[in-house]
Amino acid sequence: MKKQNRGIVLQPNEMPDKWYNIAADLGGKMLPPLHPGTLKPLDAVSMSALFPDALIAQEMSGERYIKIPDEVMDLYSMFRPSPLYRAVNLEKMLDTPAKIYYKYEGVSPSGSHKTNTAIPQAFYNKMEGVKKIATETGAGQWGSALSFACNHFGIDLQVFMVKVSFDQKPYRKMLMNLWNGKVEASPSMTTQAGRDILSRQPDSPGSLGIAISEAIEMAVSDPSTKYALGSVLNHVLLHQTIIGLEAEKQFAKTDDYPDIVIGCFGGGSNFAGISFPFVRHHLDGKKKTRFIAVEPSSCPKLTKGIFRYDFGDVAGMTPLLPMHTLGHDFIPPGIHAGGLRYHGAAPLVSTLVNEGIVEAQAYDQLVCFEAGLKFAQAEGILPAPETTHAIAAVIKEALIAKAEKTEKTILFNLSGHGYFDMYAYQQYFDNKLTNFIFDDAQLKNIDKQTFPIELAFQ
Amino acid sequence: MKKQNRGIVLQPNEMPDKWYNIAADLGGKMLPPLHPGTLKPLDAVSMSALFPDALIAQEMSGERYIKIPDEVMDLYSMFRPSPLYRAVNLEKMLDTPAKIYYKYEGVSPSGSHKTNTAIPQAFYNKMEGVKKIATETGAGQWGSALSFACNHFGIDLQVFMVKVSFDQKPYRKMLMNLWNGKVEASPSMTTQAGRDILSRQPDSPGSLGIAISEAIEMAVSDPSTKYALGSVLNHVLLHQTIIGLEAEKQFAKTDDYPDIVIGCFGGGSNFAGISFPFVRHHLDGKKKTRFIAVEPSSCPKLTKGIFRYDFGDVAGMTPLLPMHTLGHDFIPPGIHAGGLRYHGAAPLVSTLVNEGIVEAQAYDQLVCFEAGLKFAQAEGILPAPETTHAIAAVIKEALIAKAEKTEKTILFNLSGHGYFDMYAYQQYFDNKLTNFIFDDAQLKNIDKQTFPIELAFQ
C-alpha cells in the first residue's frame, strides 16, 4: 500500500511569531476610510472611542510584519499550530488528479477561526484597562470566540446576535453564556438603532449590519465600553494571517505548493487569513496562484455588488469604507451560513479583487450543503455552513482539474466545524431548505446609500 | 512572561505502529471466557459466528505487541497522533500545584476515541469478506465511529441505539445516517430479544445490555452478518492502547511522567486505552503510578458490583465473562452519559482492579456536569458527559494535591467532545437534571443471574 501523507504537523515552537500585514505590500492602492461626518480621511483620534490604541495602530500600520505578543502566543498554543490535512478520501471520491489540502480551524475553543483575532483583541483591550466590550455576531462563531477570550482576560462582554441565528443556533448562545458573555437578539429594544428597525419591521430577521449598529451605539454611549469587530477591518484580517503563515510552513514540509487558495467569504477574515500570506508571494512575483473568495449567491457583494464608499452598518455609524457592497440597507435572506450574511467586503480584499488578484464565486445554499455532506462522508469532519461554500468551490475546481487532466494543488480553509449547526443539516435532510434568488433590482438604489470612490481624492 | 508548554505534538511518523496487548503481561491472572452452553472455556470456533478470525486471534493473543496494519495506520493518520495538552488554565483556576495533562480524542471523525477500534474492526471484517455488521450503541459515539469506518470500507451497518439516547441525542443518529449506518431504537420489534423486553416493559429506556442482545441475535441468525462490540473485549481494549502509547511518547518530550492516570469507565475501552501502556511500566516495576477508573454512582459496577462470571448482554447470548458486574438484568437510569450505562466491566480491567493496580471512584451526574463546565470555561473544549466523570476525579485529585502541597502530575483521557450533547448541558443549565441514587438492594439477587468464578477452575 502506498504511504499517504494526510496530516502535516508543526511543532509548537514552529508557530509563526509575527502576523503578516498585507497593507505594507499594497502601497498606494489602499484608499483611506473616511469620517462619516467630514468625509475626510479618518484619523486615529476619531477611532479611539471604539478601539484601544494598539488595535488602531495595527489598523493603520504600514509595517509588513507585526510581532505577536507573548500572552497571545501562549493562548494560541492551546490549539495552534492547527493541522493541515490532505483530503485523500475526498480526492478518491471525486476521482480527481487534484491534490486537495485543508487547514482545519475547527480545533479552536468555540470551533472556528474567529478565536485567532478574539484573543489579541481581548488582550489589547485588557492592556489598556478596558472593562467592557460590545460586539455583534452572526451565526455565533465570533460571539463565542470573543466570549472565551474576554472571559479569560476578565472583560465583560455584551453580544448582539442576529435574530435569525439567535433562533437557529441556541447552542452557540449557550457557549457564549458558558464564557460569561451576555447575549441579546438583534434588533433589540436596548438601543435606538434596534428600536428604529423594530418600529419599521417588527419581525426583522436582523443582519450583521444592524447588530453592528447596536454594538457601536452601546460603545460610543459609554466611555468605559469599547467595541470589537470580528471581520472586515485591517487589524482583524491581520490577526487571521496566522492561518496562512502556518500553512506556508506546512507546505514547505511537502513537495507541493498551492495553485489555488479558496476560502468562504462573509466580511473577509477567514479568506484573508488563509490567502494573504500566499498573495504576498504572488505580489512579489515568486509564485503564481489563483485566489477564490466564495460567497452565497443570495448575498453576492463580490460578484454583483459595486465598489463604493459605504457604511459598515445599517444605521450609518461606522466610518465609510471603500468596499464592494450591496448597500448598507441590504438585509440578506435567512440562510444558515449566518457568518456570510453581510452586505460589504473587507477593503483589503475588495482592493485585491479590483486588482484582479482575487476572484469571486457565488453558490446557492443547497449546493453548499450537498458539498459539505460529501466532505463529511469522505473526511469525517462536518463543516460549518459557512465553510461549505469554500468546499463547493473546491469540488468544482477539482472536477475541472479532472476534466483538464491537470494535477492542481488546491488549498482551502476549513474555517469551522458544523457541530453547532446540526439543526441546519437536519433541515437539509428533511428537504426544508431552499435557495434564495438574489434580485438584481435590489441594486438599483445602491448609489443613493453609498458614496463615490472619488471622495478619496477630494 | 514565563513560557508555558501547552501542546505536546507528535509528528505523523512518530505514531506508534503497534498496539500493546496487556494480556501478555498478566500471565495466569486472566480467567477464560466461558461458553454459555457448556460452561467450558470458549474456543475460537465458537466465536467465529460473531467475529472475523483476525479479531478472534487478537482476542486470545498472548503476544505483547501487535502490528497495526498499514491501511489502519493510513486512516489513523486522518486524526492521529492526537494532541496531548497541558491544562494550564484549569490548573490556575484550581490554584493547584498539580500538573494536569489531557489527551484529546475528540479530534477523530465522530468526535471520540471509538474511532480507534472502529477502523481496525471494519478493516479486518473487510479483509475476510464480511458484507454486513450489526452492533449496538449507547450515546452514539460507537455507532457513529463504526458507521464512518464501515462506510469507508463499503460494509453495511445496522446499529441498535439505546432508546433513551436515541431520543436524547438525535444528532449522533444523523451522523450515523450520514455515513450510511441504519439506526433503530433499542429495544426494537426487529429481534426476539427486543420484542421480549417490550412485551414486559413497553416503555423500557433500553440499555447497552439489551442492545447487544439485539445486535448479536441479528448476527447469529444471518451467516453473512458479523457482530462488532465497542468496548469490554480484549481486542477492543487492545486497539485503544494507541492513545496511551502516543501519550507515553509525548511525555518523553517533557520533564514529566504521570503520577495518576484517570479515565471515565463504561465498559473500559477508553480507560484501558489511556492507562494500559502506563500500567505496563507499573507492572514491570519501573514506574509507580495510580490508575483511577471513574464511573457514574448510578451505575457502580466497579465500586459496588461483584466479581463473577456474567453475560455481556441482557438476553444471555454472549459468552460468560469474568468481570465486575451489577447483574446482566440491571437497567441503569437514564443519565446523559449514555456510554457509561453498562452493567459490566472489561475482564482485563476487572482483573487489574482485583490485583489492586486500578482504583475505582464513582461520581453523581450533577457534580460531573459541573466539572465538565469548569473545564470548558478554562480550557475551551466542552467534554462529552461521559468524559466529565474523568474530569470530576481530576479536579478532586488536583485539590488533594493542593491540600497536600504536592506537585502531582495527572493525566486524563478527554475521550470525546460534547458538541452533540448540548441538549444535556441545556438541561443542566435549566436545572432539569437530577442525581440518581443506586439502591444497594438491587444487588440482592445478583447471585441468581451470575455464575461463580470457581467455574473457571472446574
PDB file of C-alpha atoms in Angstrom, chain A residues 44-217:
ATOM      1  CA  ALA A  44      -6.611  57.674  14.877  1.00  0.00           C
ATOM      2  CA  VAL A  45      -8.314  60.006  17.361  1.00  0.00           C
ATOM      3  CA  SER A  46     -11.756  59.509  15.900  1.00  0.00           C
ATOM      4  CA  MET A  47     -11.382  55.752  16.206  1.00  0.00           C
ATOM      5  CA  SER A  48     -10.372  55.854  19.853  1.00  0.00           C
ATOM      6  CA  ALA A  49     -13.940  55.853  21.127  1.00  0.00           C
ATOM      7  CA  LEU A  50     -14.268  52.377  19.657  1.00  0.00           C
ATOM      8  CA  PHE A  51     -10.882  50.667  19.830  1.00  0.00           C
ATOM      9  CA  PRO A  52      -7.813  50.560  22.064  1.00  0.00           C
ATOM     10  CA  ASP A  53      -4.771  52.398  20.709  1.00  0.00           C
ATOM     11  CA  ALA A  54      -2.813  49.233  19.931  1.00  0.00           C
ATOM     12  CA  LEU A  55      -5.524  47.992  17.555  1.00  0.00           C
ATOM     13  CA  ILE A  56      -5.878  51.421  15.926  1.00  0.00           C
ATOM     14  CA  ALA A  57      -2.136  51.405  15.320  1.00  0.00           C
ATOM     15  CA  GLN A  58      -2.407  47.992  13.681  1.00  0.00           C
ATOM     16  CA  GLU A  59      -5.393  49.159  11.628  1.00  0.00           C
ATOM     17  CA  MET A  60      -3.277  51.967  10.132  1.00  0.00           C
ATOM     18  CA  SER A  61       0.116  50.259  10.143  1.00  0.00           C
ATOM     19  CA  GLY A  62       2.408  50.106   7.130  1.00  0.00           C
ATOM     20  CA  GLU A  63       4.787  47.585   8.734  1.00  0.00           C
ATOM     21  CA  ARG A  64       4.965  44.300   6.859  1.00  0.00           C
ATOM     22  CA  TYR A  65       5.223  42.091   9.985  1.00  0.00           C
ATOM     23  CA  ILE A  66       3.798  42.718  13.434  1.00  0.00           C
ATOM     24  CA  LYS A  67       5.039  40.773  16.432  1.00  0.00           C
ATOM     25  CA  ILE A  68       2.507  38.555  18.206  1.00  0.00           C
ATOM     26  CA  PRO A  69       2.600  39.320  21.964  1.00  0.00           C
ATOM     27  CA  ASP A  70       3.806  36.515  24.239  1.00  0.00           C
ATOM     28  CA  GLU A  71       0.466  36.344  26.031  1.00  0.00           C
ATOM     29  CA  VAL A  72      -1.310  35.833  22.692  1.00  0.00           C
ATOM     30  CA  MET A  73       1.245  33.216  21.611  1.00  0.00           C
ATOM     31  CA  ASP A  74       0.585  31.420  24.890  1.00  0.00           C
ATOM     32  CA  LEU A  75      -3.183  31.270  24.344  1.00  0.00           C
ATOM     33  CA  TYR A  76      -2.732  30.411  20.665  1.00  0.00           C
ATOM     34  CA  SER A  77      -0.775  27.388  21.853  1.00  0.00           C
ATOM     35  CA  MET A  78      -3.996  25.983  23.359  1.00  0.00           C
ATOM     36  CA  PHE A  79      -4.966  24.974  19.810  1.00  0.00           C
ATOM     37  CA  ARG A  80      -2.291  26.190  17.402  1.00  0.00           C
ATOM     38  CA  PRO A  81      -0.461  25.384  15.226  1.00  0.00           C
ATOM     39  CA  SER A  82      -3.627  23.985  13.644  1.00  0.00           C
ATOM     40  CA  PRO A  83      -3.336  20.905  11.447  1.00  0.00           C
ATOM     41  CA  LEU A  84      -3.026  20.933   7.669  1.00  0.00           C
ATOM     42  CA  TYR A  85      -4.602  17.826   6.146  1.00  0.00           C
ATOM     43  CA  ARG A  86      -4.510  16.250   2.735  1.00  0.00           C
ATOM     44  CA  ALA A  87      -8.110  15.268   1.836  1.00  0.00           C
ATOM     45  CA  VAL A  88      -7.097  11.912   0.359  1.00  0.00           C
ATOM     46  CA  ASN A  89     -10.561  10.371   0.700  1.00  0.00           C
ATOM     47  CA  LEU A  90     -12.274  13.319  -0.983  1.00  0.00           C
ATOM     48  CA  GLU A  91      -9.780  13.167  -3.861  1.00  0.00           C
ATOM     49  CA  LYS A  92     -10.676   9.486  -4.329  1.00  0.00           C
ATOM     50  CA  MET A  93     -14.403  10.182  -4.100  1.00  0.00           C
ATOM     51  CA  LEU A  94     -14.090  12.838  -6.829  1.00  0.00           C
ATOM     52  CA  ASP A  95     -11.604  10.717  -8.797  1.00  0.00           C
ATOM     53  CA  THR A  96      -9.588  13.849  -9.410  1.00  0.00           C
ATOM     54  CA  PRO A  97      -5.871  14.235 -10.096  1.00  0.00           C
ATOM     55  CA  ALA A  98      -6.002  17.418  -7.985  1.00  0.00           C
ATOM     56  CA  LYS A  99      -4.347  17.388  -4.571  1.00  0.00           C
ATOM     57  CA  ILE A 100      -6.706  18.868  -2.009  1.00  0.00           C
ATOM     58  CA  TYR A 101      -5.340  20.250   1.253  1.00  0.00           C
ATOM     59  CA  TYR A 102      -7.260  21.923   4.036  1.00  0.00           C
ATOM     60  CA  LYS A 103      -6.275  23.901   7.070  1.00  0.00           C
ATOM     61  CA  TYR A 104      -8.531  22.920   9.985  1.00  0.00           C
ATOM     62  CA  GLU A 105      -9.509  25.855  12.207  1.00  0.00           C
ATOM     63  CA  GLY A 106     -12.317  23.955  13.951  1.00  0.00           C
ATOM     64  CA  VAL A 107      -9.824  22.847  16.626  1.00  0.00           C
ATOM     65  CA  SER A 108     -10.038  26.185  18.440  1.00  0.00           C
ATOM     66  CA  PRO A 109     -12.178  26.932  21.502  1.00  0.00           C
ATOM     67  CA  SER A 110     -15.650  27.669  20.090  1.00  0.00           C
ATOM     68  CA  GLY A 111     -14.718  25.793  16.920  1.00  0.00           C
ATOM     69  CA  SER A 112     -13.779  28.395  14.315  1.00  0.00           C
ATOM     70  CA  HIS A 113     -11.006  30.689  13.094  1.00  0.00           C
ATOM     71  CA  LYS A 114     -12.573  33.611  14.998  1.00  0.00           C
ATOM     72  CA  THR A 115     -10.530  32.764  18.098  1.00  0.00           C
ATOM     73  CA  ASN A 116      -7.395  33.902  16.236  1.00  0.00           C
ATOM     74  CA  THR A 117      -8.489  37.538  16.447  1.00  0.00           C
ATOM     75  CA  ALA A 118     -10.649  37.283  19.578  1.00  0.00           C
ATOM     76  CA  ILE A 119      -7.588  36.550  21.710  1.00  0.00           C
ATOM     77  CA  PRO A 120      -5.439  39.514  20.593  1.00  0.00           C
ATOM     78  CA  GLN A 121      -8.415  41.900  20.577  1.00  0.00           C
ATOM     79  CA  ALA A 122      -9.305  40.981  24.161  1.00  0.00           C
ATOM     80  CA  PHE A 123      -5.635  41.119  25.127  1.00  0.00           C
ATOM     81  CA  TYR A 124      -5.013  44.635  23.761  1.00  0.00           C
ATOM     82  CA  ASN A 125      -8.212  45.889  25.375  1.00  0.00           C
ATOM     83  CA  LYS A 126      -7.117  44.372  28.672  1.00  0.00           C
ATOM     84  CA  MET A 127      -3.691  46.012  28.401  1.00  0.00           C
ATOM     85  CA  GLU A 128      -5.387  49.417  28.082  1.00  0.00           C
ATOM     86  CA  GLY A 129      -7.686  48.868  31.044  1.00  0.00           C
ATOM     87  CA  VAL A 130     -10.930  48.280  29.151  1.00  0.00           C
ATOM     88  CA  LYS A 131     -13.615  46.756  31.402  1.00  0.00           C
ATOM     89  CA  LYS A 132     -16.368  46.043  28.884  1.00  0.00           C
ATOM     90  CA  ILE A 133     -16.706  45.313  25.176  1.00  0.00           C
ATOM     91  CA  ALA A 134     -19.787  45.342  22.959  1.00  0.00           C
ATOM     92  CA  THR A 135     -19.909  43.347  19.754  1.00  0.00           C
ATOM     93  CA  GLU A 136     -22.193  41.738  17.208  1.00  0.00           C
ATOM     94  CA  THR A 137     -22.308  38.151  15.969  1.00  0.00           C
ATOM     95  CA  GLY A 138     -23.972  36.379  13.069  1.00  0.00           C
ATOM     96  CA  ALA A 139     -24.041  32.617  13.467  1.00  0.00           C
ATOM     97  CA  GLY A 140     -22.300  32.991  16.802  1.00  0.00           C
ATOM     98  CA  GLN A 141     -18.756  31.957  15.908  1.00  0.00           C
ATOM     99  CA  TRP A 142     -17.408  35.412  16.604  1.00  0.00           C
ATOM    100  CA  GLY A 143     -19.529  35.983  19.688  1.00  0.00           C
ATOM    101  CA  SER A 144     -18.484  32.695  21.247  1.00  0.00           C
ATOM    102  CA  ALA A 145     -14.807  33.177  20.381  1.00  0.00           C
ATOM    103  CA  LEU A 146     -14.791  36.670  21.908  1.00  0.00           C
ATOM    104  CA  SER A 147     -16.689  35.393  24.952  1.00  0.00           C
ATOM    105  CA  PHE A 148     -13.960  32.835  25.510  1.00  0.00           C
ATOM    106  CA  ALA A 149     -11.207  35.455  25.158  1.00  0.00           C
ATOM    107  CA  CYS A 150     -12.927  38.123  27.265  1.00  0.00           C
ATOM    108  CA  ASN A 151     -13.700  35.606  29.979  1.00  0.00           C
ATOM    109  CA  HIS A 152     -10.038  34.635  30.066  1.00  0.00           C
ATOM    110  CA  PHE A 153      -8.929  38.249  30.458  1.00  0.00           C
ATOM    111  CA  GLY A 154     -11.738  39.252  32.830  1.00  0.00           C
ATOM    112  CA  ILE A 155     -13.563  41.653  30.477  1.00  0.00           C
ATOM    113  CA  ASP A 156     -17.378  41.941  30.437  1.00  0.00           C
ATOM    114  CA  LEU A 157     -18.928  41.255  27.048  1.00  0.00           C
ATOM    115  CA  GLN A 158     -22.270  42.213  25.520  1.00  0.00           C
ATOM    116  CA  VAL A 159     -23.119  40.373  22.288  1.00  0.00           C
ATOM    117  CA  PHE A 160     -25.844  41.419  19.851  1.00  0.00           C
ATOM    118  CA  MET A 161     -26.674  38.228  17.967  1.00  0.00           C
ATOM    119  CA  VAL A 162     -28.504  38.439  14.644  1.00  0.00           C
ATOM    120  CA  LYS A 163     -32.048  37.308  15.387  1.00  0.00           C
ATOM    121  CA  VAL A 164     -32.372  34.598  12.720  1.00  0.00           C
ATOM    122  CA  SER A 165     -29.223  32.936  14.078  1.00  0.00           C
ATOM    123  CA  PHE A 166     -30.257  33.560  17.686  1.00  0.00           C
ATOM    124  CA  ASP A 167     -33.281  31.381  16.903  1.00  0.00           C
ATOM    125  CA  GLN A 168     -31.491  28.844  14.655  1.00  0.00           C
ATOM    126  CA  LYS A 169     -28.393  28.269  16.800  1.00  0.00           C
ATOM    127  CA  PRO A 170     -29.264  28.132  20.512  1.00  0.00           C
ATOM    128  CA  TYR A 171     -26.143  26.128  21.311  1.00  0.00           C
ATOM    129  CA  ARG A 172     -23.737  28.866  20.235  1.00  0.00           C
ATOM    130  CA  LYS A 173     -25.699  31.167  22.551  1.00  0.00           C
ATOM    131  CA  MET A 174     -25.125  28.623  25.345  1.00  0.00           C
ATOM    132  CA  LEU A 175     -21.392  28.659  24.621  1.00  0.00           C
ATOM    133  CA  MET A 176     -21.354  32.443  24.974  1.00  0.00           C
ATOM    134  CA  ASN A 177     -23.181  32.172  28.282  1.00  0.00           C
ATOM    135  CA  LEU A 178     -20.757  29.488  29.436  1.00  0.00           C
ATOM    136  CA  TRP A 179     -17.965  32.001  28.935  1.00  0.00           C
ATOM    137  CA  ASN A 180     -19.975  34.734  30.663  1.00  0.00           C
ATOM    138  CA  GLY A 181     -20.920  36.624  27.505  1.00  0.00           C
ATOM    139  CA  LYS A 182     -24.321  38.370  27.688  1.00  0.00           C
ATOM    140  CA  VAL A 183     -26.342  37.736  24.537  1.00  0.00           C
ATOM    141  CA  GLU A 184     -29.303  39.619  23.114  1.00  0.00           C
ATOM    142  CA  ALA A 185     -31.178  39.003  19.881  1.00  0.00           C
ATOM    143  CA  SER A 186     -30.687  41.831  17.386  1.00  0.00           C
ATOM    144  CA  PRO A 187     -32.546  44.011  16.529  1.00  0.00           C
ATOM    145  CA  SER A 188     -33.172  44.595  20.237  1.00  0.00           C
ATOM    146  CA  MET A 189     -35.045  47.165  22.276  1.00  0.00           C
ATOM    147  CA  THR A 190     -31.800  48.028  24.102  1.00  0.00           C
ATOM    148  CA  THR A 191     -30.515  50.515  21.527  1.00  0.00           C
ATOM    149  CA  GLN A 192     -32.014  53.315  19.465  1.00  0.00           C
ATOM    150  CA  ALA A 193     -30.754  51.588  16.310  1.00  0.00           C
ATOM    151  CA  GLY A 194     -32.572  48.409  17.289  1.00  0.00           C
ATOM    152  CA  ARG A 195     -35.775  50.188  18.264  1.00  0.00           C
ATOM    153  CA  ASP A 196     -35.810  52.078  14.950  1.00  0.00           C
ATOM    154  CA  ILE A 197     -35.616  48.868  12.955  1.00  0.00           C
ATOM    155  CA  LEU A 198     -38.249  47.123  15.083  1.00  0.00           C
ATOM    156  CA  SER A 199     -40.677  50.020  14.743  1.00  0.00           C
ATOM    157  CA  ARG A 200     -40.405  49.737  10.945  1.00  0.00           C
ATOM    158  CA  GLN A 201     -40.197  45.950  10.782  1.00  0.00           C
ATOM    159  CA  PRO A 202     -41.188  44.157  13.986  1.00  0.00           C
ATOM    160  CA  ASP A 203     -40.363  40.731  12.539  1.00  0.00           C
ATOM    161  CA  SER A 204     -36.938  41.722  11.163  1.00  0.00           C
ATOM    162  CA  PRO A 205     -34.636  38.667  10.925  1.00  0.00           C
ATOM    163  CA  GLY A 206     -31.764  41.020  11.718  1.00  0.00           C
ATOM    164  CA  SER A 207     -28.463  41.311   9.921  1.00  0.00           C
ATOM    165  CA  LEU A 208     -24.826  41.795  10.799  1.00  0.00           C
ATOM    166  CA  GLY A 209     -25.203  45.420   9.674  1.00  0.00           C
ATOM    167  CA  ILE A 210     -27.982  46.005  12.215  1.00  0.00           C
ATOM    168  CA  ALA A 211     -26.164  44.217  15.026  1.00  0.00           C
ATOM    169  CA  ILE A 212     -23.028  46.282  14.374  1.00  0.00           C
ATOM    170  CA  SER A 213     -25.084  49.466  14.730  1.00  0.00           C
ATOM    171  CA  GLU A 214     -26.372  48.283  18.092  1.00  0.00           C
ATOM    172  CA  ALA A 215     -22.949  47.331  19.417  1.00  0.00           C
ATOM    173  CA  ILE A 216     -21.348  50.590  18.267  1.00  0.00           C
ATOM    174  CA  GLU A 217     -24.171  52.611  19.789  1.00  0.00           C
TER     175      GLU A 217
END
